[in-house]
Amino acid sequence: MVRAKTWILKKQFDGFPERSNFELKGEELSEPKNGEVLLEAVFLSVDPYMRLLSSFGMKNGDVMIGTQVAKVIQSKNPTFPIGSHVIAPCGWRTHNVCCGEGLIPIMRDWPQDVSLSLALGAIGMPGLTALYGIEEVLGLQRGETLLVNAAAGAVGSVVGQIAKIKGCKVVGSAGSDAKVAFLKELGFDQAFNYKTVGSLEEELKKASPDGYDCYFDNGKLRSPEHITKDFENMPAAFIGMLKGENFGKSIVAV
């Protein structure tokens, strides 16, 4: 029998949460039944939507929602053999017994030199959001100029890099000087701190005197990640992400 650690929502919150809004508990798990698997968390995704859903879709005492990369350590489901990895909506848990519904297999030949955490970031939902926005929504073309808001985040940082590969000029806005420096490292043509500029209109003209063709509003590719170690630090990572302390995708390594 496996004992899991779980973070529960102890008290709902308005605005920014505090450590006291969460409680770490233990949970004894039963053995998997036919069709079920036992998962062990490897990486947990830290995402802004957790704040909204924890306020409207959860009650006190529920396990915090979230997505993780998990390893199958016991299996009675042939679709998910022992040793394989999945993307699982298991919340803030170190272990979980579940059926195969809702599990997304990660390819068995995943490159060894590529971290599985990227399945939650640049190769996962944020990366697909960036690609879809550029190709299907904006229809960005070579030679155009793109302005990216929240450019140092999980989606924006990938948007800028894809646009540069397509041969575009990219201007990014971010909320700190450190993040501006980070964007320049990623290859953005221009970047500025929107919190410190005297006139946003003048700064935009300075960054691109000829104007902008497209605007992406967020809120060989580099895949920026802000990784926090240890499951016990999940609340701190969540609070830090909401305060904008992360560079790129926020992940907790279990």
Coordinates of C-alpha atoms in Angstrom, one line a residue:
M1 CA 0.0 0.0 0.0
V2 CA 1.3 3.4 -1.0
R3 CA 1.0 6.5 1.2
A4 CA 0.5 9.7 -0.9
K5 CA 1.0 13.3 0.0
T6 CA -1.7 15.7 -1.0
W7 CA -2.2 19.5 -0.8
I8 CA -5.8 20.4 -0.1
L9 CA -7.5 23.7 -0.3
K10 CA -7.9 24.5 3.4
K11 CA -9.6 27.9 3.0
Q12 CA -10.8 29.6 -0.2
F13 CA -9.1 32.9 -1.0
D14 CA -9.7 36.2 -2.8
G15 CA -6.8 37.7 -4.7
F16 CA -3.4 36.3 -3.8
P17 CA -3.4 33.1 -1.6
E18 CA -1.1 32.6 1.4
R19 CA 0.5 29.4 2.6
S20 CA -2.2 29.1 5.3
N21 CA -4.8 28.6 2.5
F22 CA -3.4 25.1 1.9
E23 CA -2.8 22.1 4.1
L24 CA -0.4 19.1 3.4
K25 CA -2.0 15.8 4.2
G26 CA -1.3 12.1 3.9
E27 CA -3.5 9.6 2.1
E28 CA -3.4 5.8 2.0
L29 CA -4.1 4.4 -1.4
S30 CA -5.6 1.1 -2.3
E31 CA -4.1 -1.3 -4.8
P32 CA -5.1 -0.7 -8.4
K33 CA -8.1 -2.8 -9.6
N34 CA -8.6 -4.1 -13.1
G35 CA -8.3 -1.2 -15.6
E36 CA -6.6 1.0 -13.1
V37 CA -3.0 2.3 -12.6
L38 CA -0.9 3.7 -9.8
L39 CA 0.8 6.9 -10.8
E40 CA 3.8 8.6 -9.2
A41 CA 4.1 12.4 -9.9
V42 CA 7.3 13.5 -11.6
F43 CA 6.5 17.2 -12.5
L44 CA 3.5 19.3 -11.5
S45 CA 2.3 22.2 -13.6
V46 CA 1.7 25.5 -11.9
D47 CA -0.9 27.6 -13.8
P48 CA -2.9 30.8 -13.4
Y49 CA -6.2 29.0 -14.0
M50 CA -5.8 27.3 -10.6
R51 CA -6.7 30.5 -8.9
L52 CA -10.0 30.9 -10.8
L53 CA -11.2 27.3 -10.5
S54 CA -10.2 27.1 -6.8
S55 CA -12.6 30.0 -6.2
F56 CA -15.5 28.7 -8.2
G57 CA -15.1 25.0 -8.8
M58 CA -13.8 23.8 -5.5
K59 CA -14.8 23.6 -1.8
N60 CA -12.7 23.6 1.3
G61 CA -11.1 20.2 1.8
D62 CA -10.7 19.4 -1.9
V63 CA -7.4 18.4 -3.3
M64 CA -6.0 21.3 -5.3
I65 CA -6.5 20.9 -9.0
G66 CA -3.7 20.6 -11.5
T67 CA -1.9 18.7 -14.2
Q68 CA 1.2 16.6 -13.8
V69 CA 3.6 14.4 -15.6
A70 CA 3.4 11.0 -13.8
K71 CA 5.1 7.6 -14.1
V72 CA 3.1 4.4 -14.0
I73 CA 4.5 2.3 -11.2
Q74 CA 1.7 -0.3 -11.0
S75 CA -0.7 -1.2 -13.8
K76 CA -3.7 -3.4 -14.4
N77 CA -4.4 -1.5 -17.6
P78 CA -2.6 -2.7 -20.8
T79 CA -2.8 0.7 -22.3
F80 CA -0.5 2.1 -19.7
P81 CA 2.4 -0.3 -19.0
I82 CA 4.7 0.0 -15.9
G83 CA 7.5 2.5 -16.5
S84 CA 5.5 4.6 -19.1
H85 CA 4.7 8.2 -18.5
V86 CA 1.5 10.1 -18.8
I87 CA 0.0 13.6 -18.5
A88 CA -2.6 13.3 -15.8
P89 CA -5.2 15.7 -14.3
C90 CA -4.4 14.4 -10.8
G91 CA -4.0 17.7 -8.9
W92 CA -1.5 18.3 -6.2
R93 CA -0.7 14.7 -5.3
T94 CA 2.5 12.7 -5.2
H95 CA 0.6 9.4 -6.0
N96 CA -2.8 8.5 -7.3
V97 CA -4.8 5.4 -8.3
C98 CA -7.0 6.1 -11.3
C99 CA -8.5 4.5 -14.4
G100 CA -7.2 5.3 -17.8
E101 CA -9.8 8.0 -18.5
G102 CA -8.3 11.4 -18.9
L103 CA -4.7 10.2 -19.1
I104 CA -2.6 11.2 -22.1
P105 CA 0.3 8.8 -22.9
I106 CA 3.7 10.4 -23.5
M107 CA 5.6 8.7 -26.3
R108 CA 7.8 5.8 -25.2
D109 CA 10.7 7.1 -27.3
W110 CA 10.8 10.5 -25.7
P111 CA 14.4 11.8 -26.2
Q112 CA 16.6 11.2 -23.2
D113 CA 18.2 14.7 -23.4
V114 CA 14.8 16.4 -23.3
S115 CA 13.2 16.9 -19.9
L116 CA 9.7 15.4 -19.4
S117 CA 8.7 18.7 -17.8
L118 CA 8.5 20.2 -21.3
A119 CA 5.4 18.1 -21.8
L120 CA 3.7 20.6 -19.5
G121 CA 5.3 23.6 -21.2
A122 CA 6.8 24.3 -24.7
I123 CA 5.8 20.8 -26.0
G124 CA 2.5 20.9 -24.1
M125 CA -0.5 23.2 -23.7
P126 CA 1.5 26.5 -23.6
G127 CA 3.5 25.6 -26.7
L128 CA 0.4 24.6 -28.6
T129 CA -1.3 27.8 -27.5
A130 CA 1.6 29.8 -28.9
L131 CA 1.7 27.9 -32.2
Y132 CA -2.1 28.1 -32.7
G133 CA -2.2 31.8 -31.9
I134 CA 0.5 32.6 -34.4
E135 CA -0.6 30.3 -37.2
E136 CA -4.4 30.1 -37.0
V137 CA -5.4 33.3 -35.2
L138 CA -2.8 35.9 -36.3
G139 CA -1.7 34.3 -39.6
L140 CA 1.7 35.9 -38.9
Q141 CA 3.9 36.3 -42.1
R142 CA 7.6 36.7 -42.7
G143 CA 8.7 40.3 -42.4
E144 CA 5.8 41.4 -40.2
T145 CA 6.2 43.0 -36.7
L146 CA 4.7 41.4 -33.7
L147 CA 4.1 42.9 -30.2
V148 CA 3.9 40.3 -27.4
N149 CA 2.3 41.1 -24.1
A150 CA 3.4 39.1 -21.0
A151 CA 6.3 38.0 -23.2
A152 CA 8.3 36.4 -20.4
G153 CA 5.6 33.9 -19.5
A154 CA 5.1 30.3 -20.5
V155 CA 3.2 31.2 -23.7
G156 CA 4.7 34.6 -24.6
S157 CA 8.3 33.4 -24.5
V158 CA 7.5 30.7 -27.0
V159 CA 5.5 33.0 -29.2
G160 CA 8.4 35.3 -29.6
Q161 CA 10.8 32.6 -30.5
I162 CA 8.5 31.0 -33.1
A163 CA 8.0 34.5 -34.6
K164 CA 11.7 35.0 -34.9
I165 CA 12.1 31.6 -36.7
K166 CA 9.4 32.8 -39.1
G167 CA 11.5 35.8 -39.9
C168 CA 9.5 38.5 -38.0
K169 CA 10.5 41.4 -35.9
V170 CA 9.4 40.8 -32.3
V171 CA 8.9 43.4 -29.5
G172 CA 8.0 42.1 -26.0
S173 CA 6.7 43.8 -22.9
A174 CA 7.4 42.4 -19.4
G175 CA 7.0 43.5 -15.8
S176 CA 10.6 43.7 -14.6
D177 CA 14.1 44.6 -15.9
A178 CA 15.2 41.1 -15.2
K179 CA 12.5 39.8 -17.5
V180 CA 13.5 42.3 -20.2
A181 CA 17.0 41.0 -20.1
F182 CA 15.6 37.4 -20.3
L183 CA 13.6 38.3 -23.5
K184 CA 16.7 39.7 -25.1
E185 CA 18.5 36.4 -24.4
L186 CA 15.7 34.7 -26.2
G187 CA 16.3 36.8 -29.3
F188 CA 13.5 39.4 -29.0
D189 CA 14.5 42.4 -31.2
Q190 CA 13.2 44.9 -28.6
A191 CA 11.8 44.6 -25.1
F192 CA 10.7 47.0 -22.4
N193 CA 9.5 47.1 -18.8
Y194 CA 5.9 48.4 -19.0
K195 CA 5.9 49.3 -15.3
T196 CA 8.8 51.8 -15.6
V197 CA 8.4 53.5 -19.0
G198 CA 7.3 57.1 -18.8
S199 CA 4.9 56.8 -21.8
L200 CA 3.8 53.5 -23.1
E201 CA 2.8 55.1 -26.4
E202 CA 6.2 56.6 -26.9
E203 CA 8.0 53.4 -25.9
L204 CA 6.0 51.4 -28.5
K205 CA 6.9 54.0 -31.2
K206 CA 10.5 53.8 -30.2
A207 CA 10.6 50.0 -30.3
S208 CA 9.0 50.0 -33.8
P209 CA 8.7 53.3 -35.5
D210 CA 6.8 51.7 -38.5
G211 CA 4.1 50.3 -36.2
Y212 CA 2.9 46.7 -35.6
D213 CA 1.2 44.2 -37.8
C214 CA 0.1 41.8 -35.0
Y215 CA -0.4 41.8 -31.3
F216 CA -0.3 38.7 -29.1
D217 CA -2.0 39.2 -25.8
N218 CA -1.4 36.7 -23.1
G219 CA -1.2 36.6 -20.7
K220 CA 16.0 25.4 -32.3
L221 CA 13.7 26.7 -29.6
R222 CA 14.6 27.4 -26.0
S223 CA 12.0 26.2 -23.6
P224 CA 12.2 28.5 -20.6
E225 CA 11.2 26.9 -17.3
H226 CA 11.1 28.1 -13.7
I227 CA 11.5 24.9 -11.7
T228 CA 10.9 24.6 -8.0
K229 CA 12.1 21.5 -6.2
D230 CA 10.1 19.3 -3.8
F231 CA 6.4 18.7 -3.5
E232 CA 6.2 20.5 -0.2
N233 CA 7.0 23.8 -2.0
M234 CA 3.9 23.6 -4.4
P235 CA 2.0 26.4 -2.6
A236 CA 5.0 28.6 -2.7
A237 CA 5.5 28.0 -6.4
F238 CA 1.8 28.7 -7.0
I239 CA 1.9 32.0 -5.1
G240 CA 5.1 33.0 -6.8
M241 CA 3.7 32.4 -10.2
L242 CA 0.6 34.5 -9.4
K243 CA 3.0 37.3 -8.4
G244 CA 4.9 37.1 -11.6
E245 CA 8.1 35.8 -10.1
N246 CA 8.6 33.0 -12.7
F247 CA 10.5 33.2 -16.0
G248 CA 8.8 31.0 -18.5
K249 CA 6.7 28.0 -17.5
S250 CA 6.4 27.3 -13.8
I251 CA 7.0 23.7 -12.8
V252 CA 7.4 21.8 -9.5
A253 CA 9.8 18.8 -9.6
V254 CA 8.6 16.1 -7.2

